[in-house]
Structures are given as structure tokens and as C-alpha cells.
């Protein structure tokens, strides 16, 4: 998540919808000066890199144990040691590499940067094109579990009329996409690149879905409202009234007169704003995090400490309890960051961001909202209806958290189908 309290980032209240819209329009679409070549891509990590990774994990120097019995001081020593033990003795990168290579992977150059993406077309003729955007600390690996249900719904409890063609890009600086060497690769520019990507693929009518940074990016796509974008689905809705967001960021109490649902959302947001150390570090001094390019164990500890609910779920999984994510799931994503050396290039997105995260952006095209119980905050329906005047779907799910596609692919797939059903 971005940290709007940093000096180079205006508060959610000052970054008005009008200012954001002006920013989108000012930057315009990427210039297609590089041509429209789309090149096949295959993941092929040298074995020497995997050997070196295991060596570094084995050589990790450990800190003292925390002085409390809970996770209030951060990732607990026992949890990260168990994860590291699994990493060096049981984990096999080649399994996820094979899963990635079983899908069509491509790279194309947009706005001077290579953009990697997975592109899976459905066998159903009338499938709807859908761009799916990930966030931090994520990657295209997050979405692999929803590829089958969305592209082949008849094999997963849906109907042919629910089918999608999927386009799943790696964000600039993440995974197999290029690493920006200049500034200004913010959510607005990424949104413009994704719009260009869909145009380059020949899609004249499509939807977009996102969570975390991906939710901001698809909001920015919707704000630009290109002719082909019929609507968006978000599982991390930006619907908080700006004045409330500003108060919570300052540590002030929320205003009076809120509904019970709205009051609960304020409590969740206020709690989140008190525990965003990772975002402050990346938003203020990303280059200082050099240690994460050197220590895989350090990188792993940083990445799993995203939010309390996600961390506790991962910790239970590492302890052997069946959860939404397995230890292999967690290590697939961390290992991708390590092998591509993208810890710092990914972190810079926090430094680049100048806009709000949770608050209203001014989207006017159709929007579907899915609310998972362990998300950073549960977006109230009342706020969603005001933030998205063309709200076509709103639903609260019984289980799942911040990484919905990864943790609860069945639920998210059902939500995406429902969200776009009236927009086909």
C-alpha cells in the first residue's frame, strides 16, 4: 500500500478527484514509438541461481528472538526460521516455473519499457477480455489460480457465458517486466500502459480487475475512461470520503453520525494507518533497502509482514495448518522477487505515488465491488454507492483477505463473473 503521509505524497484529502483526473489526462496515453511487437517469453532460471539462493538461505544470520509472545514486534523468529527451513530443504522453484511456462507468456515494449504479461484466451468464442492487475508484494503468480475458472468456466461450475480472455501483466519493476530507469512510473502511467496493452492486443471492448496497487491502477484506467473499457471490478475499493480519510490519517477520531458499518471501516483504516512501517520505508527511502537485494531471508520477512491478518494466516500455514496460502505459495512469490532482483525496483512505486489510496477517485464508469472480511478495510455499501455512481455489483464474502485471487480463487472468480455479467 502507498503511504499518503509521506512528504512527497499529498494527503488523500488534498489529492482531489479533479486533480487526479487532470493528472491522468495530462499524461495521456503512452507514445507507441517502439512499434507494436509482441514477443513470446519463457521463464528459464539458471540452476546456478537456485543453488546460490539455497546457499544464502542456509547462511542466514538470525536476530535474537522477539521479547513478546505475539507478533506485535513484527515477523516472529520461529515463523521465519520455519519458512527458511522449508525453502532450503523442500521448496522446488521448478514447479511454479513449469506452471508459468504452461501458459502463454509475452513481452512488449510500451512507453520505453518492457511489459511482461500472461495472455490466456478462452475456448469460448464470446468470452470477454479482462485485464487483471496485481499489487505489492505480488506478481502474476497471485492470479494463476483464477486462470482456469475464468477462462474455462464450464469446467469450474460456471457457464460459457461467464468466460473471459485474460491478460495478466507484471507491473513495471516487478517480476519479468522491465525496471524503470527514470522517474514517473506511477499508477497513472501504469494505467496508461495497460490501456495501450489492451489496444495493442486488439481488444476494443474489455474489463479490468485489481486489488492492492492493481485496484488503484484500474481506478486510474476507469478515470481515463478509454472507449474500450466497459467497467472495472475491485476487491480493494477506494471509496472513503476524503475528509474522513484525512482525519484518520492524522489520528483524529472519525466524524459522528456514521452507520455501524461505516464506523467499523473507520476503525480498520485507523488501525492500518498506525501499522504501515513497510510503506513508509518504501515510500520515503526505497533505495536504502539494499539489504533485500542481498539477503533472501530478509526479503522474505519483509514481504510476509504486509498486514496483520495476512501475516497471521501465513504464520498458521507455516505451522502446518491448512490455509488460503501454502508455504510453497508464499515462497513462489518471494522467490520470483529474489530471482528477478526486483525488491528495490518494486519498492520505488511507493516513492512514485502521489495520490490517495483508500479515498474516492472520481470514477464514473460501471464498477463492481467485492468485500473480503480480512481485507485492510471492509468498504461499506453506502460509501461504495457514493464513490462509484454506476455501482453494478456489491457483495461481502464470508472468507478471504487482501490477496483474494491467491487465497480464495473460487470466491473471487465467482465475484468477477457476477460483476461483469451485466456489462457483456
Coordinates of C-alpha atoms in Angstrom, one line a residue:
X1 CA 0.0 0.0 0.0
X2 CA 1.2 3.6 -0.6
X3 CA 1.7 5.8 2.4
X4 CA -0.1 9.1 1.7
X5 CA 1.5 10.8 4.8
X6 CA 5.0 10.9 3.3
X7 CA 6.4 14.4 2.3
X8 CA 6.3 13.7 -1.4
X9 CA 2.7 12.4 -1.3
X10 CA -0.2 14.7 -0.7
X11 CA -2.8 13.6 1.8
X12 CA -5.9 11.8 0.5
X13 CA -7.9 15.0 1.2
X14 CA -5.8 17.3 -0.9
X15 CA -5.5 14.9 -3.9
X16 CA -9.0 15.6 -5.1
X17 CA -10.7 13.6 -7.8
X18 CA -10.4 16.6 -10.1
X19 CA -6.7 16.8 -9.6
X20 CA -6.3 13.1 -10.2
X21 CA -8.3 13.3 -13.4
X22 CA -6.2 16.2 -14.6
X23 CA -3.1 14.1 -13.9
X24 CA -4.5 11.2 -16.0
X25 CA -5.4 13.4 -18.9
X26 CA -2.2 15.4 -18.8
X27 CA 0.0 12.4 -19.0
X28 CA -2.1 11.0 -21.9
X29 CA -1.5 7.6 -23.5
X30 CA 2.0 6.2 -24.0
X31 CA 3.6 7.1 -27.3
X32 CA 3.8 4.0 -29.4
X33 CA 7.2 4.8 -30.9
X34 CA 8.7 1.4 -30.3
X35 CA 6.3 -0.4 -32.6
X36 CA 3.8 -3.0 -31.5
X37 CA 6.0 -6.1 -31.5
X38 CA 4.7 -8.8 -29.1
X39 CA 7.5 -11.3 -28.3
X40 CA 7.0 -14.8 -26.8
X41 CA 8.6 -15.2 -23.4
X42 CA 9.6 -18.2 -21.4
X43 CA 10.8 -18.4 -17.8
X44 CA 14.2 -20.2 -17.6
X45 CA 16.1 -19.6 -14.4
X46 CA 19.7 -20.9 -14.4
X47 CA 20.3 -23.7 -11.9
X48 CA 23.2 -21.8 -10.6
X49 CA 20.9 -19.0 -9.4
X50 CA 18.8 -21.6 -7.4
X51 CA 21.9 -23.1 -5.9
X52 CA 23.1 -19.6 -4.8
X53 CA 19.7 -18.9 -3.3
X54 CA 19.8 -22.0 -1.2
X55 CA 23.3 -21.2 -0.1
X56 CA 22.2 -17.7 1.0
X57 CA 19.2 -19.1 2.9
X58 CA 21.5 -21.7 4.6
X59 CA 23.9 -18.9 5.6
X60 CA 21.3 -16.6 7.1
X61 CA 22.4 -14.8 10.3
X62 CA 19.5 -14.7 12.7
X63 CA 18.5 -12.0 15.2
X64 CA 17.5 -12.6 18.8
X65 CA 14.0 -13.8 19.4
X66 CA 11.3 -11.1 19.9
X67 CA 10.7 -10.1 23.5
X68 CA 6.9 -10.6 23.3
X69 CA 4.8 -13.7 22.8
X70 CA 2.9 -12.3 19.9
X71 CA 3.6 -10.6 16.5
X72 CA 3.4 -7.1 17.9
X73 CA 7.1 -6.6 17.2
X74 CA 6.8 -8.0 13.6
X75 CA 7.6 -11.3 12.0
X76 CA 8.3 -13.8 14.7
X77 CA 11.7 -15.6 14.7
X78 CA 10.1 -19.1 14.8
X79 CA 7.9 -18.3 11.8
X80 CA 10.7 -17.0 9.5
X81 CA 13.0 -19.8 10.6
X82 CA 10.4 -22.5 9.7
X83 CA 9.8 -20.8 6.3
X84 CA 13.5 -20.7 5.6
X85 CA 13.9 -24.3 6.6
X86 CA 11.2 -25.2 4.1
X87 CA 12.8 -23.0 1.5
X88 CA 16.2 -24.7 1.7
X89 CA 15.0 -28.3 2.1
X90 CA 11.6 -28.8 0.5
X91 CA 10.8 -26.0 -1.9
X92 CA 11.1 -26.5 -5.6
X93 CA 11.1 -23.4 -7.9
X94 CA 10.8 -25.6 -11.0
X95 CA 7.2 -26.5 -10.1
X96 CA 5.9 -22.9 -10.4
X97 CA 8.2 -22.2 -13.3
X98 CA 6.5 -25.1 -15.1
X99 CA 3.1 -23.7 -14.3
X100 CA 4.1 -20.3 -15.6
X101 CA 5.5 -21.8 -18.8
X102 CA 2.3 -23.9 -19.3
X103 CA 0.6 -20.6 -20.0
X104 CA 1.3 -18.2 -23.0
X105 CA 3.8 -15.5 -21.8
X106 CA 4.7 -12.5 -23.8
X107 CA 6.7 -9.2 -23.6
X108 CA 6.0 -6.0 -25.4
X109 CA 7.6 -2.6 -25.2
X110 CA 5.3 0.2 -24.1
X111 CA 6.4 3.8 -23.3
X112 CA 10.0 2.7 -23.5
X113 CA 9.7 -0.2 -21.0
X114 CA 9.3 -3.9 -21.5
X115 CA 6.0 -5.1 -20.1
X116 CA 5.6 -8.9 -19.4
X117 CA 2.2 -10.4 -19.4
X118 CA 0.4 -13.7 -19.4
X119 CA -2.3 -13.9 -22.1
X120 CA -4.8 -16.8 -21.9
X121 CA -7.6 -16.9 -24.4
X122 CA -10.8 -18.8 -23.6
X123 CA -12.0 -21.6 -25.8
X124 CA -15.4 -19.9 -25.7
X125 CA -16.0 -17.7 -28.7
X126 CA -17.9 -14.9 -26.9
X127 CA -15.5 -14.6 -23.9
X128 CA -15.0 -11.1 -22.5
X129 CA -11.4 -9.7 -22.5
X130 CA -10.3 -8.9 -18.9
X131 CA -7.1 -7.3 -17.7
X132 CA -6.1 -8.4 -14.2
X133 CA -3.8 -6.2 -12.2
X134 CA -1.7 -7.3 -9.2
X135 CA -0.1 -5.2 -6.5
X136 CA 2.7 -5.4 -3.8
X137 CA 4.1 -7.7 -2.6
X138 CA 2.6 -9.6 -5.5
X139 CA 3.1 -10.8 -9.1
X140 CA 1.3 -12.7 -11.8
X141 CA 1.7 -15.7 -9.6
X142 CA -1.2 -14.3 -7.5
X143 CA -3.6 -14.8 -10.4
X144 CA -2.6 -18.3 -11.6
X145 CA -5.4 -20.0 -9.6
X146 CA -8.1 -18.0 -11.3
X147 CA -7.0 -18.6 -14.8
X148 CA -8.9 -21.9 -15.2
X149 CA -12.1 -20.8 -13.5
X150 CA -12.3 -17.6 -15.6
X151 CA -11.2 -18.8 -19.0
X152 CA -12.9 -22.2 -18.8
X153 CA -15.9 -21.6 -16.5
X154 CA -17.8 -24.7 -17.7
X155 CA -15.1 -26.9 -16.1
X156 CA -15.4 -24.9 -12.8
X157 CA -19.1 -24.6 -12.0
X158 CA -19.9 -21.7 -14.4
X159 CA -21.4 -21.3 -17.8
X160 CA -19.9 -20.5 -21.2
X161 CA -21.4 -17.0 -21.0
X162 CA -19.2 -16.3 -18.0
X163 CA -15.9 -16.9 -19.9
X164 CA -13.0 -14.4 -20.1
X165 CA -9.9 -13.9 -22.1
X166 CA -7.3 -13.0 -19.5
X167 CA -4.4 -10.5 -19.8
X168 CA -2.3 -10.5 -16.6
X169 CA 0.7 -8.1 -16.8
X170 CA 3.6 -7.8 -14.4
X171 CA 3.8 -4.3 -13.1
X172 CA 6.8 -2.2 -14.2
X173 CA 9.7 -3.0 -11.9
X174 CA 8.0 -6.3 -10.9
X175 CA 8.7 -9.9 -11.9
X176 CA 9.6 -10.2 -15.6
X177 CA 8.7 -6.7 -16.7
X178 CA 11.4 -4.1 -17.2
X179 CA 12.8 -2.0 -14.4
X180 CA 12.2 1.7 -14.9
X181 CA 15.4 3.7 -15.1
X182 CA 13.7 7.1 -14.9
X183 CA 11.1 8.5 -12.5
X184 CA 7.3 8.9 -13.0
X185 CA 6.3 5.3 -13.3
X186 CA 3.3 5.9 -11.0
X187 CA -0.2 4.3 -11.1
X188 CA -1.4 6.8 -13.7
X189 CA 1.4 5.9 -16.1
X190 CA 0.9 2.2 -15.4
X191 CA -2.8 2.6 -16.2
X192 CA -1.9 4.2 -19.5
X193 CA 0.4 1.4 -20.3
X194 CA -2.2 -1.2 -19.6
X195 CA -4.7 0.6 -21.8
X196 CA -2.2 0.6 -24.6
X197 CA -1.5 -3.1 -24.0
X198 CA -5.2 -4.0 -24.4
X199 CA -5.4 -1.8 -27.6
X200 CA -2.2 -3.5 -28.9
X201 CA -3.8 -6.9 -28.4
X202 CA -6.7 -5.8 -30.5
X203 CA -9.3 -5.7 -27.7
X204 CA -11.9 -3.0 -28.4
X205 CA -14.2 -3.9 -25.6
X206 CA -12.9 -5.2 -22.2
X207 CA -13.0 -5.0 -18.4
X208 CA -10.3 -4.6 -15.8
X209 CA -9.9 -6.1 -12.3
X210 CA -7.5 -5.3 -9.5
X211 CA -6.5 -5.5 -5.8
X212 CA -3.9 -3.6 -3.8
X213 CA -1.9 -1.4 -6.3
X214 CA -3.9 -3.1 -9.0
X215 CA -7.1 -1.6 -7.5
X216 CA -5.5 1.9 -7.8
X217 CA -4.4 1.2 -11.4
X218 CA -7.8 0.0 -12.6
X219 CA -9.4 3.1 -10.9
X220 CA -7.0 5.2 -12.9
X221 CA -7.9 3.3 -16.0
X222 CA -11.6 3.9 -15.3
X223 CA -10.9 7.6 -14.6
X224 CA -9.4 8.0 -18.0
X225 CA -12.4 6.0 -19.4
X226 CA -10.9 4.8 -22.7
X227 CA -13.6 3.9 -25.2
X228 CA -13.0 0.1 -24.9
X229 CA -13.2 -0.1 -21.1
X230 CA -16.7 -1.1 -20.1
X231 CA -16.2 -1.4 -16.4
X232 CA -13.9 -2.5 -13.6
X233 CA -14.0 -4.9 -10.7
X234 CA -12.2 -4.2 -7.5
X235 CA -11.5 -6.2 -4.3
X236 CA -9.9 -3.2 -2.6
X237 CA -12.3 -0.4 -3.3
X238 CA -11.3 3.3 -3.0
X239 CA -14.4 4.7 -1.5
X240 CA -13.5 6.6 1.7
X241 CA -14.8 10.2 1.8
X242 CA -11.6 12.4 1.6
X243 CA -12.4 14.4 4.7
X244 CA -12.7 11.1 6.7
X245 CA -9.5 9.7 5.2
X246 CA -7.7 12.9 6.2
X247 CA -8.9 12.8 9.7
X248 CA -8.0 9.1 10.2
X249 CA -4.5 9.7 8.7
X250 CA -4.0 12.5 11.3
X251 CA -5.1 10.2 14.0
X252 CA -8.3 12.1 14.7
X253 CA -11.5 10.4 15.6
X254 CA -14.0 9.8 12.8
X255 CA -16.9 12.2 12.5
X256 CA -20.2 11.5 14.3
X257 CA -23.3 10.2 12.6
X258 CA -21.7 7.3 10.8
X259 CA -23.5 4.0 10.4
X260 CA -22.2 0.9 12.3
X261 CA -20.7 -0.4 9.0
X262 CA -19.0 3.0 8.3
X263 CA -17.7 3.2 11.9
X264 CA -16.2 -0.2 11.6
X265 CA -14.5 0.8 8.4
X266 CA -13.0 3.8 10.1
X267 CA -11.6 1.7 12.9
X268 CA -10.0 -0.7 10.4
X269 CA -8.4 2.2 8.4
X270 CA -7.2 3.9 11.5
X271 CA -5.6 0.7 12.7
X272 CA -3.9 0.3 9.3
X273 CA -2.5 3.8 9.3
X274 CA -0.8 3.0 12.6
X275 CA 1.0 0.0 11.2
X276 CA 2.4 0.9 7.8
X277 CA 6.1 0.8 8.5
X278 CA 6.8 -1.1 5.3
X279 CA 5.1 1.5 3.2
X280 CA 6.9 4.4 5.0
X281 CA 10.2 2.8 4.3
X282 CA 9.5 2.2 0.6
X283 CA 7.7 5.5 0.1
X284 CA 10.5 7.6 1.7
X285 CA 13.8 5.8 1.0
X286 CA 13.4 2.8 -1.2
X287 CA 17.0 2.7 -2.3
X288 CA 18.1 2.3 1.3
X289 CA 16.5 -1.1 1.4
X290 CA 19.6 -2.6 -0.4
X291 CA 19.8 -5.4 2.1
X292 CA 16.7 -7.0 0.5
X293 CA 18.7 -7.4 -2.7
X294 CA 21.4 -9.2 -0.7
X295 CA 19.5 -11.4 1.8
X296 CA 16.7 -13.6 0.7
X297 CA 15.6 -14.3 4.3
X298 CA 15.5 -10.6 5.0
X299 CA 13.4 -10.1 1.8
X300 CA 11.0 -12.9 2.9
X301 CA 10.5 -11.4 6.4
X302 CA 9.7 -8.0 4.9
X303 CA 7.3 -9.4 2.3
X304 CA 5.2 -11.5 4.6
X305 CA 4.6 -8.7 7.1
X306 CA 2.2 -6.8 4.8
X307 CA -0.8 -6.7 7.2
X308 CA -1.7 -8.4 10.4
X309 CA -4.4 -10.7 9.0
X310 CA -2.3 -11.9 6.1
X311 CA 0.7 -12.4 8.3
X312 CA -1.2 -14.5 10.8
X313 CA -2.7 -16.6 8.0
X314 CA 0.8 -17.2 6.6
X315 CA 2.2 -18.0 10.1
X316 CA -0.5 -20.6 10.6
X317 CA 0.2 -22.1 7.3
X318 CA 3.9 -22.3 8.1
X319 CA 2.9 -24.1 11.3
X320 CA 1.1 -26.8 9.2
X321 CA -2.5 -25.6 9.4
X322 CA -4.4 -25.6 6.1
X323 CA -4.9 -22.0 5.0
X324 CA -5.6 -20.0 1.9
X325 CA -1.9 -19.9 1.1
X326 CA 0.6 -22.8 1.5
X327 CA 4.2 -22.3 2.3
X328 CA 5.0 -23.1 -1.3
X329 CA 2.6 -20.4 -2.5
X330 CA 4.3 -17.9 -0.3
X331 CA 7.8 -18.9 -1.4
X332 CA 6.8 -18.9 -5.1
X333 CA 6.2 -15.2 -4.9
X334 CA 9.2 -14.4 -2.7
X335 CA 11.5 -16.5 -4.9
X336 CA 10.3 -14.6 -8.0
X337 CA 11.2 -11.3 -6.4
X338 CA 14.6 -12.7 -5.4
X339 CA 15.5 -14.3 -8.8
X340 CA 14.5 -11.2 -10.7
X341 CA 16.2 -8.9 -8.2
X342 CA 13.1 -6.7 -8.1
X343 CA 12.9 -5.9 -4.4
X344 CA 14.1 -2.3 -4.9
X345 CA 12.6 -1.6 -8.3
X346 CA 9.2 -2.7 -7.0
X347 CA 9.6 -0.6 -3.8
X348 CA 10.0 2.6 -5.9
X349 CA 6.3 2.5 -6.8
X350 CA 5.6 3.7 -3.3
X351 CA 8.0 6.6 -3.8
X352 CA 6.5 7.5 -7.1
X353 CA 2.9 7.5 -6.0
X354 CA 1.4 11.0 -5.4
X355 CA -2.3 10.1 -5.0
X356 CA -4.5 8.7 -2.3
X357 CA -5.1 5.0 -1.8
X358 CA -8.4 4.4 0.0
X359 CA -10.3 7.6 -0.8
X360 CA -12.6 8.5 -3.7
X361 CA -11.0 8.9 -7.1
X362 CA -14.0 10.1 -9.2
X363 CA -14.7 7.0 -11.3
X364 CA -17.9 7.3 -13.3
X365 CA -17.9 4.1 -15.4
X366 CA -19.6 0.9 -14.1
X367 CA -17.9 -0.7 -11.1
X368 CA -18.2 -4.0 -9.2
X369 CA -17.0 -4.2 -5.6
X370 CA -16.2 -7.4 -3.7
X371 CA -15.5 -7.1 0.1
X372 CA -13.5 -9.8 1.8
X373 CA -13.7 -10.0 5.6
X374 CA -9.9 -9.8 6.3
X375 CA -9.2 -7.0 3.8
X376 CA -7.4 -3.9 5.1
X377 CA -10.8 -2.4 5.5
X378 CA -14.3 -3.5 4.5
X379 CA -15.7 -0.9 2.1
X380 CA -19.3 0.0 3.3
X381 CA -22.0 -0.3 0.7
X382 CA -23.1 3.3 1.4
X383 CA -19.6 4.7 0.6
X384 CA -19.3 2.4 -2.4
X385 CA -22.6 3.7 -3.9
X386 CA -21.4 7.3 -3.5
X387 CA -17.9 6.8 -4.7
X388 CA -19.0 4.7 -7.7
X389 CA -22.3 6.2 -9.0
X390 CA -22.6 3.3 -11.5
X391 CA -22.1 0.5 -9.0
X392 CA -23.4 -2.6 -10.7
X393 CA -22.4 -5.2 -8.1
X394 CA -21.6 -5.2 -4.4
X395 CA -21.1 -8.3 -2.2
X396 CA -19.5 -9.2 1.1
X397 CA -17.7 -12.5 1.1
X398 CA -17.6 -15.0 4.0
X399 CA -13.9 -15.7 3.9
X400 CA -10.7 -14.3 2.4
X401 CA -8.3 -11.4 2.8
X402 CA -6.1 -9.0 1.0
X403 CA -4.7 -11.4 -1.6
X404 CA -8.2 -12.6 -2.7
X405 CA -7.3 -14.3 -6.1
X406 CA -4.4 -16.2 -4.4
X407 CA -6.2 -17.1 -1.1
X408 CA -9.8 -17.6 -2.3
X409 CA -9.7 -18.1 -6.1
X410 CA -13.2 -19.7 -6.2
X411 CA -14.8 -16.8 -4.4
X412 CA -13.0 -14.2 -6.5
X413 CA -13.8 -16.0 -9.7
X414 CA -17.5 -16.1 -8.8
X415 CA -17.4 -12.4 -8.0
X416 CA -15.7 -11.4 -11.2
X417 CA -18.3 -13.4 -13.2
X418 CA -21.1 -11.7 -11.3
X419 CA -19.6 -8.3 -11.6
X420 CA -19.3 -8.3 -15.3
X421 CA -22.4 -10.3 -16.1
X422 CA -24.5 -7.2 -16.9
X423 CA -21.6 -5.5 -18.8
X424 CA -21.0 -8.1 -21.5

